[in-house]
Amino acid sequence: MKNIEKIIGIGMLLFAVGFNLWLYRLEPTSLIDPNDNAFQFALVDRTNQIWDFAGGKCSINILCFTSYLVDHWVPNWAQGYNLPFYYSHVPQILIVASWRLLPSLSLFTYYHWVIYFLMSLFPLSVFLALRVIKLPWLAAGIGALLASQISTDGLYGLDPPSFLFRGWGLSSQLFAMIWLPLAIAYSWRYFTEHETRDMRHATFFLVATTMGHLGIGFIAMLSLIPLALAHPLKRFKENFLRLTVLSLTSLFFLSYWIIPIFLTNDYHNV
């Protein structure tokens, strides 16, 4: 019986991913971007320019090279702005770094292939998260089926219209959305089972979520509070300590970005 449930659950996952791959198949063929994707691709394109500049400027100095990638001038709007200093910059760096391994594609086309695959694979993230918290295979399969059915009426949320070519173009959120279920799942397991490896996994996925998009990262960090409190009162002190450790550890790895934001917030249009 368990093997049958496992097969059905995995079948649901494969159907959900396959259906997305078919449904969104035209996304990589777009020739021009409306809405926020124009903004997002401009950041990717500028990161690619800075990659070449930093390569000539820094030689083999990795720290110098990285500093240019996370803090550089973007001249595309108004009188220019060092936007990556304040905004999520890891998605752009990952896109450019991986694209340079596939130079046969244009950067614009590759960027849309990344969006296409991230959207299509979101059911896999939900499926794995549900298995992490030890829900049955069948429940994980149902979660995968429902993952792409989330819908809001233009609220810029985690639903497909936020990322589609004809939608809002919030592609940076995809890099957070793909890790969010796993961040919540491993955090829950850490509060429940108290394993050190679960804390490492929770920290990694919380950091990855926040690096993808600061707003989604805030949602993930705030979600830790009810996760920690959803236990018997006798374990409150124990889980409050774990909540503190997990939060501070995640913030430590994000401090290179978040602390400068707060220190120089006077120069940022909030």
PDB file of C-alpha atoms in Angstrom:
ATOM      1  CA  MET A   1       0.000   0.000   0.000  1.00  0.00           C
ATOM      2  CA  LYS A   2       2.818   2.382   0.890  1.00  0.00           C
ATOM      3  CA  ASN A   3       4.549   1.697  -2.426  1.00  0.00           C
ATOM      4  CA  ILE A   4       1.325   2.476  -4.269  1.00  0.00           C
ATOM      5  CA  GLU A   5       0.958   5.757  -2.370  1.00  0.00           C
ATOM      6  CA  LYS A   6       4.591   6.602  -3.177  1.00  0.00           C
ATOM      7  CA  ILE A   7       4.074   5.910  -6.870  1.00  0.00           C
ATOM      8  CA  ILE A   8       0.868   7.988  -6.932  1.00  0.00           C
ATOM      9  CA  GLY A   9       2.550  10.848  -5.043  1.00  0.00           C
ATOM     10  CA  ILE A  10       5.539  10.929  -7.392  1.00  0.00           C
ATOM     11  CA  GLY A  11       3.160  10.640 -10.340  1.00  0.00           C
ATOM     12  CA  MET A  12       1.274  13.730  -9.116  1.00  0.00           C
ATOM     13  CA  LEU A  13       4.586  15.593  -8.845  1.00  0.00           C
ATOM     14  CA  LEU A  14       5.664  14.619 -12.355  1.00  0.00           C
ATOM     15  CA  PHE A  15       2.261  15.595 -13.723  1.00  0.00           C
ATOM     16  CA  ALA A  16       2.397  19.000 -11.975  1.00  0.00           C
ATOM     17  CA  VAL A  17       5.906  19.772 -13.281  1.00  0.00           C
ATOM     18  CA  GLY A  18       5.124  18.410 -16.752  1.00  0.00           C
ATOM     19  CA  PHE A  19       1.895  20.407 -16.961  1.00  0.00           C
ATOM     20  CA  ASN A  20       3.782  23.591 -16.015  1.00  0.00           C
ATOM     21  CA  LEU A  21       6.461  22.893 -18.629  1.00  0.00           C
ATOM     22  CA  TRP A  22       3.727  22.591 -21.242  1.00  0.00           C
ATOM     23  CA  LEU A  23       1.600  25.489 -20.002  1.00  0.00           C
ATOM     24  CA  TYR A  24       4.480  27.990 -19.813  1.00  0.00           C
ATOM     25  CA  ARG A  25       6.299  26.692 -22.924  1.00  0.00           C
ATOM     26  CA  LEU A  26       6.097  30.040 -24.728  1.00  0.00           C
ATOM     27  CA  GLU A  27       7.841  31.975 -21.944  1.00  0.00           C
ATOM     28  CA  PRO A  28      11.384  31.481 -23.339  1.00  0.00           C
ATOM     29  CA  THR A  29      10.284  32.711 -26.785  1.00  0.00           C
ATOM     30  CA  SER A  30       9.458  36.285 -25.713  1.00  0.00           C
ATOM     31  CA  LEU A  31      11.320  38.976 -27.657  1.00  0.00           C
ATOM     32  CA  ILE A  32      10.609  41.958 -25.414  1.00  0.00           C
ATOM     33  CA  ASP A  33       9.712  42.450 -21.764  1.00  0.00           C
ATOM     34  CA  PRO A  34       6.833  44.478 -20.353  1.00  0.00           C
ATOM     35  CA  ASN A  35       6.353  45.483 -16.732  1.00  0.00           C
ATOM     36  CA  ASP A  36       9.001  44.717 -14.114  1.00  0.00           C
ATOM     37  CA  ASN A  37      10.842  42.154 -16.220  1.00  0.00           C
ATOM     38  CA  ALA A  38      12.337  45.091 -18.126  1.00  0.00           C
ATOM     39  CA  PHE A  39      13.717  46.301 -14.803  1.00  0.00           C
ATOM     40  CA  GLN A  40      14.888  42.824 -13.771  1.00  0.00           C
ATOM     41  CA  PHE A  41      16.669  42.091 -17.031  1.00  0.00           C
ATOM     42  CA  ALA A  42      18.342  45.494 -16.952  1.00  0.00           C
ATOM     43  CA  LEU A  43      19.917  44.472 -13.626  1.00  0.00           C
ATOM     44  CA  VAL A  44      21.044  41.148 -15.117  1.00  0.00           C
ATOM     45  CA  ASP A  45      22.529  42.882 -18.152  1.00  0.00           C
ATOM     46  CA  ARG A  46      24.333  45.437 -15.977  1.00  0.00           C
ATOM     47  CA  THR A  47      25.701  42.641 -13.774  1.00  0.00           C
ATOM     48  CA  ASN A  48      27.108  41.027 -16.914  1.00  0.00           C
ATOM     49  CA  GLN A  49      28.837  44.293 -17.844  1.00  0.00           C
ATOM     50  CA  ILE A  50      30.266  44.644 -14.346  1.00  0.00           C
ATOM     51  CA  TRP A  51      31.473  41.013 -14.457  1.00  0.00           C
ATOM     52  CA  ASP A  52      33.722  41.925 -17.415  1.00  0.00           C
ATOM     53  CA  PHE A  53      34.810  45.184 -15.779  1.00  0.00           C
ATOM     54  CA  ALA A  54      35.639  43.509 -12.461  1.00  0.00           C
ATOM     55  CA  GLY A  55      37.491  40.718 -14.252  1.00  0.00           C
ATOM     56  CA  GLY A  56      39.871  43.259 -15.782  1.00  0.00           C
ATOM     57  CA  LYS A  57      40.115  45.377 -12.654  1.00  0.00           C
ATOM     58  CA  CYS A  58      40.603  42.723  -9.967  1.00  0.00           C
ATOM     59  CA  SER A  59      42.573  39.988 -11.725  1.00  0.00           C
ATOM     60  CA  ILE A  60      42.390  36.979  -9.323  1.00  0.00           C
ATOM     61  CA  ASN A  61      41.326  38.944  -6.233  1.00  0.00           C
ATOM     62  CA  ILE A  62      37.996  37.266  -5.387  1.00  0.00           C
ATOM     63  CA  LEU A  63      37.068  39.794  -2.684  1.00  0.00           C
ATOM     64  CA  CYS A  64      37.591  42.705  -5.065  1.00  0.00           C
ATOM     65  CA  PHE A  65      35.659  40.913  -7.814  1.00  0.00           C
ATOM     66  CA  THR A  66      32.715  40.149  -5.517  1.00  0.00           C
ATOM     67  CA  SER A  67      32.590  43.679  -4.132  1.00  0.00           C
ATOM     68  CA  TYR A  68      31.929  45.040  -7.631  1.00  0.00           C
ATOM     69  CA  LEU A  69      29.167  42.517  -8.263  1.00  0.00           C
ATOM     70  CA  VAL A  70      27.253  43.347  -5.063  1.00  0.00           C
ATOM     71  CA  ASP A  71      27.722  47.125  -5.215  1.00  0.00           C
ATOM     72  CA  HIS A  72      27.870  48.808  -8.612  1.00  0.00           C
ATOM     73  CA  TRP A  73      26.288  51.727 -10.397  1.00  0.00           C
ATOM     74  CA  VAL A  74      23.217  51.128 -12.561  1.00  0.00           C
ATOM     75  CA  PRO A  75      22.799  54.071 -14.981  1.00  0.00           C
ATOM     76  CA  ASN A  76      19.535  52.904 -16.596  1.00  0.00           C
ATOM     77  CA  TRP A  77      17.111  55.074 -14.621  1.00  0.00           C
ATOM     78  CA  ALA A  78      17.033  58.719 -13.561  1.00  0.00           C
ATOM     79  CA  GLN A  79      20.625  59.853 -12.915  1.00  0.00           C
ATOM     80  CA  GLY A  80      21.839  56.402 -11.927  1.00  0.00           C
ATOM     81  CA  TYR A  81      21.826  54.506  -8.665  1.00  0.00           C
ATOM     82  CA  ASN A  82      23.889  51.791  -6.934  1.00  0.00           C
ATOM     83  CA  LEU A  83      20.795  49.619  -6.775  1.00  0.00           C
ATOM     84  CA  PRO A  84      22.439  46.210  -6.079  1.00  0.00           C
ATOM     85  CA  PHE A  85      23.719  47.631  -2.796  1.00  0.00           C
ATOM     86  CA  TYR A  86      20.118  47.854  -1.554  1.00  0.00           C
ATOM     87  CA  TYR A  87      18.342  45.310  -3.729  1.00  0.00           C
ATOM     88  CA  SER A  88      18.616  41.526  -4.077  1.00  0.00           C
ATOM     89  CA  HIS A  89      21.718  40.930  -6.218  1.00  0.00           C
ATOM     90  CA  VAL A  90      22.348  37.174  -5.892  1.00  0.00           C
ATOM     91  CA  PRO A  91      19.747  36.188  -8.569  1.00  0.00           C
ATOM     92  CA  GLN A  92      21.469  38.405 -11.129  1.00  0.00           C
ATOM     93  CA  ILE A  93      24.907  37.064 -10.223  1.00  0.00           C
ATOM     94  CA  LEU A  94      23.737  33.442 -10.475  1.00  0.00           C
ATOM     95  CA  ILE A  95      22.086  34.056 -13.845  1.00  0.00           C
ATOM     96  CA  VAL A  96      25.195  35.677 -15.303  1.00  0.00           C
ATOM     97  CA  ALA A  97      27.586  33.112 -13.786  1.00  0.00           C
ATOM     98  CA  SER A  98      25.626  30.148 -15.165  1.00  0.00           C
ATOM     99  CA  TRP A  99      24.996  31.841 -18.522  1.00  0.00           C
ATOM    100  CA  ARG A 100      28.716  32.187 -19.091  1.00  0.00           C
ATOM    101  CA  LEU A 101      28.887  28.407 -19.187  1.00  0.00           C
ATOM    102  CA  LEU A 102      26.341  28.435 -22.068  1.00  0.00           C
ATOM    103  CA  PRO A 103      27.496  31.269 -24.363  1.00  0.00           C
ATOM    104  CA  SER A 104      25.551  29.915 -27.345  1.00  0.00           C
ATOM    105  CA  LEU A 105      22.352  31.473 -25.936  1.00  0.00           C
ATOM    106  CA  SER A 106      21.830  35.211 -25.703  1.00  0.00           C
ATOM    107  CA  LEU A 107      21.662  36.510 -22.142  1.00  0.00           C
ATOM    108  CA  PHE A 108      18.091  37.691 -22.712  1.00  0.00           C
ATOM    109  CA  THR A 109      16.945  34.257 -23.923  1.00  0.00           C
ATOM    110  CA  TYR A 110      18.791  32.481 -21.131  1.00  0.00           C
ATOM    111  CA  TYR A 111      17.191  34.776 -18.560  1.00  0.00           C
ATOM    112  CA  HIS A 112      13.752  33.709 -19.775  1.00  0.00           C
ATOM    113  CA  TRP A 113      14.708  30.035 -19.724  1.00  0.00           C
ATOM    114  CA  VAL A 114      15.656  30.457 -16.049  1.00  0.00           C
ATOM    115  CA  ILE A 115      12.253  32.002 -15.279  1.00  0.00           C
ATOM    116  CA  TYR A 116      10.530  29.209 -17.209  1.00  0.00           C
ATOM    117  CA  PHE A 117      12.267  26.403 -15.314  1.00  0.00           C
ATOM    118  CA  LEU A 118      11.914  28.010 -11.879  1.00  0.00           C
ATOM    119  CA  MET A 119       8.185  28.490 -12.412  1.00  0.00           C
ATOM    120  CA  SER A 120       7.781  24.948 -13.680  1.00  0.00           C
ATOM    121  CA  LEU A 121       9.769  23.360 -10.847  1.00  0.00           C
ATOM    122  CA  PHE A 122       8.001  25.086  -7.949  1.00  0.00           C
ATOM    123  CA  PRO A 123       5.820  21.978  -7.317  1.00  0.00           C
ATOM    124  CA  LEU A 124       9.056  20.058  -6.672  1.00  0.00           C
ATOM    125  CA  SER A 125      10.012  22.523  -3.927  1.00  0.00           C
ATOM    126  CA  VAL A 126       6.625  22.111  -2.225  1.00  0.00           C
ATOM    127  CA  PHE A 127       6.755  18.326  -2.633  1.00  0.00           C
ATOM    128  CA  LEU A 128      10.197  18.085  -1.015  1.00  0.00           C
ATOM    129  CA  ALA A 129       9.187  20.444   1.805  1.00  0.00           C
ATOM    130  CA  LEU A 130       6.164  18.305   2.665  1.00  0.00           C
ATOM    131  CA  ARG A 131       8.341  15.203   2.695  1.00  0.00           C
ATOM    132  CA  VAL A 132      10.881  16.978   4.938  1.00  0.00           C
ATOM    133  CA  ILE A 133       8.189  17.391   7.593  1.00  0.00           C
ATOM    134  CA  LYS A 134       7.335  13.715   7.082  1.00  0.00           C
ATOM    135  CA  LEU A 135       3.901  14.037   5.534  1.00  0.00           C
ATOM    136  CA  PRO A 136       2.852  10.967   3.511  1.00  0.00           C
ATOM    137  CA  TRP A 137       3.834  10.634  -0.149  1.00  0.00           C
ATOM    138  CA  LEU A 138       0.220  11.106  -1.171  1.00  0.00           C
ATOM    139  CA  ALA A 139      -0.080  14.372   0.771  1.00  0.00           C
ATOM    140  CA  ALA A 140       3.178  15.604  -0.779  1.00  0.00           C
ATOM    141  CA  GLY A 141       1.817  14.763  -4.242  1.00  0.00           C
ATOM    142  CA  ILE A 142      -1.376  16.708  -3.559  1.00  0.00           C
ATOM    143  CA  GLY A 143       0.734  19.631  -2.366  1.00  0.00           C
ATOM    144  CA  ALA A 144       2.703  19.518  -5.627  1.00  0.00           C
ATOM    145  CA  LEU A 145      -0.531  19.576  -7.626  1.00  0.00           C
ATOM    146  CA  LEU A 146      -1.834  22.582  -5.699  1.00  0.00           C
ATOM    147  CA  ALA A 147       1.465  24.490  -5.620  1.00  0.00           C
ATOM    148  CA  SER A 148       0.987  26.261  -8.939  1.00  0.00           C
ATOM    149  CA  GLN A 149      -2.704  26.953  -8.370  1.00  0.00           C
ATOM    150  CA  ILE A 150      -2.134  29.766  -5.878  1.00  0.00           C
ATOM    151  CA  SER A 151      -3.791  32.854  -7.286  1.00  0.00           C
ATOM    152  CA  THR A 152      -4.218  36.497  -6.304  1.00  0.00           C
ATOM    153  CA  ASP A 153      -5.839  39.273  -8.257  1.00  0.00           C
ATOM    154  CA  GLY A 154      -2.835  41.436  -9.018  1.00  0.00           C
ATOM    155  CA  LEU A 155      -1.410  41.421  -5.481  1.00  0.00           C
ATOM    156  CA  TYR A 156       2.175  40.675  -6.652  1.00  0.00           C
ATOM    157  CA  GLY A 157       2.233  37.416  -4.693  1.00  0.00           C
ATOM    158  CA  LEU A 158       3.656  33.950  -5.330  1.00  0.00           C
ATOM    159  CA  ASP A 159       1.208  33.101  -8.093  1.00  0.00           C
ATOM    160  CA  PRO A 160       2.080  32.582 -11.799  1.00  0.00           C
ATOM    161  CA  PRO A 161       0.790  35.998 -13.018  1.00  0.00           C
ATOM    162  CA  SER A 162       3.555  37.605 -10.955  1.00  0.00           C
ATOM    163  CA  PHE A 163       6.179  36.008 -13.199  1.00  0.00           C
ATOM    164  CA  LEU A 164       4.637  35.378 -16.593  1.00  0.00           C
ATOM    165  CA  PHE A 165       5.632  37.441 -19.614  1.00  0.00           C
ATOM    166  CA  ARG A 166       2.111  38.889 -19.779  1.00  0.00           C
ATOM    167  CA  GLY A 167       2.048  39.379 -15.993  1.00  0.00           C
ATOM    168  CA  TRP A 168       3.964  41.553 -13.536  1.00  0.00           C
ATOM    169  CA  GLY A 169       7.514  40.372 -14.233  1.00  0.00           C
ATOM    170  CA  LEU A 170       8.657  39.946 -10.628  1.00  0.00           C
ATOM    171  CA  SER A 171      11.309  37.393 -11.530  1.00  0.00           C
ATOM    172  CA  SER A 172      13.566  38.107  -8.550  1.00  0.00           C
ATOM    173  CA  GLN A 173      10.831  36.754  -6.271  1.00  0.00           C
ATOM    174  CA  LEU A 174      11.124  33.398  -8.023  1.00  0.00           C
ATOM    175  CA  PHE A 175      14.596  32.912  -6.542  1.00  0.00           C
ATOM    176  CA  ALA A 176      13.077  33.346  -3.091  1.00  0.00           C
ATOM    177  CA  MET A 177       9.872  31.445  -3.781  1.00  0.00           C
ATOM    178  CA  ILE A 178      11.704  28.269  -4.827  1.00  0.00           C
ATOM    179  CA  TRP A 179      13.495  28.067  -1.438  1.00  0.00           C
ATOM    180  CA  LEU A 180      10.705  29.349   0.827  1.00  0.00           C
ATOM    181  CA  PRO A 181       8.867  26.013   1.374  1.00  0.00           C
ATOM    182  CA  LEU A 182      12.146  24.277   2.239  1.00  0.00           C
ATOM    183  CA  ALA A 183      13.152  27.073   4.630  1.00  0.00           C
ATOM    184  CA  ILE A 184       9.853  26.726   6.523  1.00  0.00           C
ATOM    185  CA  ALA A 185       9.965  22.905   6.448  1.00  0.00           C
ATOM    186  CA  TYR A 186      13.498  22.576   7.814  1.00  0.00           C
ATOM    187  CA  SER A 187      12.826  25.266  10.442  1.00  0.00           C
ATOM    188  CA  TRP A 188       9.788  23.307  11.618  1.00  0.00           C
ATOM    189  CA  ARG A 189      11.810  20.107  11.767  1.00  0.00           C
ATOM    190  CA  TYR A 190      14.552  21.869  13.721  1.00  0.00           C
ATOM    191  CA  PHE A 191      12.025  23.072  16.327  1.00  0.00           C
ATOM    192  CA  THR A 192      10.477  19.596  16.436  1.00  0.00           C
ATOM    193  CA  GLU A 193      13.446  17.220  16.316  1.00  0.00           C
ATOM    194  CA  HIS A 194      16.302  19.496  17.477  1.00  0.00           C
ATOM    195  CA  GLU A 195      18.839  18.027  15.057  1.00  0.00           C
ATOM    196  CA  THR A 196      21.936  20.137  14.279  1.00  0.00           C
ATOM    197  CA  ARG A 197      21.797  19.157  10.611  1.00  0.00           C
ATOM    198  CA  ASP A 198      18.236  20.502  10.419  1.00  0.00           C
ATOM    199  CA  MET A 199      19.488  23.837  11.751  1.00  0.00           C
ATOM    200  CA  ARG A 200      22.175  23.914   9.051  1.00  0.00           C
ATOM    201  CA  HIS A 201      19.588  23.185   6.364  1.00  0.00           C
ATOM    202  CA  ALA A 202      17.129  25.715   7.803  1.00  0.00           C
ATOM    203  CA  THR A 203      19.835  28.386   7.918  1.00  0.00           C
ATOM    204  CA  PHE A 204      20.906  27.710   4.340  1.00  0.00           C
ATOM    205  CA  PHE A 205      17.373  27.917   2.948  1.00  0.00           C
ATOM    206  CA  LEU A 206      16.443  30.970   5.037  1.00  0.00           C
ATOM    207  CA  VAL A 207      19.541  32.774   3.756  1.00  0.00           C
ATOM    208  CA  ALA A 208      18.867  31.637   0.174  1.00  0.00           C
ATOM    209  CA  THR A 209      15.252  32.836   0.404  1.00  0.00           C
ATOM    210  CA  THR A 210      16.265  36.252   1.709  1.00  0.00           C
ATOM    211  CA  MET A 211      19.058  36.637  -0.833  1.00  0.00           C
ATOM    212  CA  GLY A 212      16.527  35.924  -3.559  1.00  0.00           C
ATOM    213  CA  HIS A 213      14.141  38.634  -2.373  1.00  0.00           C
ATOM    214  CA  LEU A 214      14.298  40.650   0.822  1.00  0.00           C
ATOM    215  CA  GLY A 215      10.507  40.892   1.201  1.00  0.00           C
ATOM    216  CA  ILE A 216       9.983  37.127   0.859  1.00  0.00           C
ATOM    217  CA  GLY A 217      12.890  36.696   3.267  1.00  0.00           C
ATOM    218  CA  PHE A 218      11.067  38.806   5.847  1.00  0.00           C
ATOM    219  CA  ILE A 219       8.043  36.532   5.433  1.00  0.00           C
ATOM    220  CA  ALA A 220      10.228  33.466   6.002  1.00  0.00           C
ATOM    221  CA  MET A 221      11.887  34.964   9.106  1.00  0.00           C
ATOM    222  CA  LEU A 222       8.554  36.074  10.594  1.00  0.00           C
ATOM    223  CA  SER A 223       7.181  32.576   9.953  1.00  0.00           C
ATOM    224  CA  LEU A 224       9.729  31.232  12.434  1.00  0.00           C
ATOM    225  CA  ILE A 225       7.799  32.772  15.337  1.00  0.00           C
ATOM    226  CA  PRO A 226       4.563  30.739  15.002  1.00  0.00           C
ATOM    227  CA  LEU A 227       6.624  27.659  14.095  1.00  0.00           C
ATOM    228  CA  ALA A 228       8.556  27.961  17.345  1.00  0.00           C
ATOM    229  CA  LEU A 229       5.435  28.627  19.422  1.00  0.00           C
ATOM    230  CA  ALA A 230       3.343  25.793  17.971  1.00  0.00           C
ATOM    231  CA  HIS A 231       4.520  23.404  20.671  1.00  0.00           C
ATOM    232  CA  PRO A 232       3.608  22.596  24.295  1.00  0.00           C
ATOM    233  CA  LEU A 233       4.281  25.452  26.731  1.00  0.00           C
ATOM    234  CA  LYS A 234       6.798  23.358  28.662  1.00  0.00           C
ATOM    235  CA  ARG A 235       9.095  23.544  25.630  1.00  0.00           C
ATOM    236  CA  PHE A 236       8.659  27.282  25.127  1.00  0.00           C
ATOM    237  CA  LYS A 237      11.987  28.272  26.651  1.00  0.00           C
ATOM    238  CA  GLU A 238      13.817  25.567  24.715  1.00  0.00           C
ATOM    239  CA  ASN A 239      12.298  26.546  21.377  1.00  0.00           C
ATOM    240  CA  PHE A 240      12.666  30.270  22.067  1.00  0.00           C
ATOM    241  CA  LEU A 241      16.410  29.642  22.407  1.00  0.00           C
ATOM    242  CA  ARG A 242      16.416  27.710  19.137  1.00  0.00           C
ATOM    243  CA  LEU A 243      14.442  30.507  17.469  1.00  0.00           C
ATOM    244  CA  THR A 244      17.033  33.040  18.641  1.00  0.00           C
ATOM    245  CA  VAL A 245      19.986  30.929  17.494  1.00  0.00           C
ATOM    246  CA  LEU A 246      18.453  30.174  14.089  1.00  0.00           C
ATOM    247  CA  SER A 247      17.494  33.816  13.475  1.00  0.00           C
ATOM    248  CA  LEU A 248      20.866  35.232  14.546  1.00  0.00           C
ATOM    249  CA  THR A 249      22.786  32.648  12.526  1.00  0.00           C
ATOM    250  CA  SER A 250      20.807  33.481   9.401  1.00  0.00           C
ATOM    251  CA  LEU A 251      21.220  37.204   9.976  1.00  0.00           C
ATOM    252  CA  PHE A 252      24.967  36.713  10.467  1.00  0.00           C
ATOM    253  CA  PHE A 253      25.337  35.331   6.941  1.00  0.00           C
ATOM    254  CA  LEU A 254      23.136  38.143   5.596  1.00  0.00           C
ATOM    255  CA  SER A 255      24.865  40.886   7.580  1.00  0.00           C
ATOM    256  CA  TYR A 256      27.224  41.868   4.724  1.00  0.00           C
ATOM    257  CA  TRP A 257      24.115  43.172   2.939  1.00  0.00           C
ATOM    258  CA  ILE A 258      21.521  44.022   5.593  1.00  0.00           C
ATOM    259  CA  ILE A 259      23.718  46.046   7.978  1.00  0.00           C
ATOM    260  CA  PRO A 260      24.945  48.453   5.238  1.00  0.00           C
ATOM    261  CA  ILE A 261      21.331  48.910   4.105  1.00  0.00           C
ATOM    262  CA  PHE A 262      20.340  50.175   7.553  1.00  0.00           C
ATOM    263  CA  LEU A 263      23.477  52.302   7.939  1.00  0.00           C
ATOM    264  CA  THR A 264      22.963  54.107   4.625  1.00  0.00           C
ATOM    265  CA  ASN A 265      19.190  54.093   4.450  1.00  0.00           C
ATOM    266  CA  ASP A 266      19.097  57.898   4.141  1.00  0.00           C
ATOM    267  CA  TYR A 267      20.207  57.503   0.525  1.00  0.00           C
ATOM    268  CA  HIS A 268      17.594  54.903  -0.327  1.00  0.00           C
ATOM    269  CA  ASN A 269      14.129  55.755  -1.656  1.00  0.00           C
ATOM    270  CA  VAL A 270      11.923  53.559   0.519  1.00  0.00           C
TER     271      VAL A 270
END
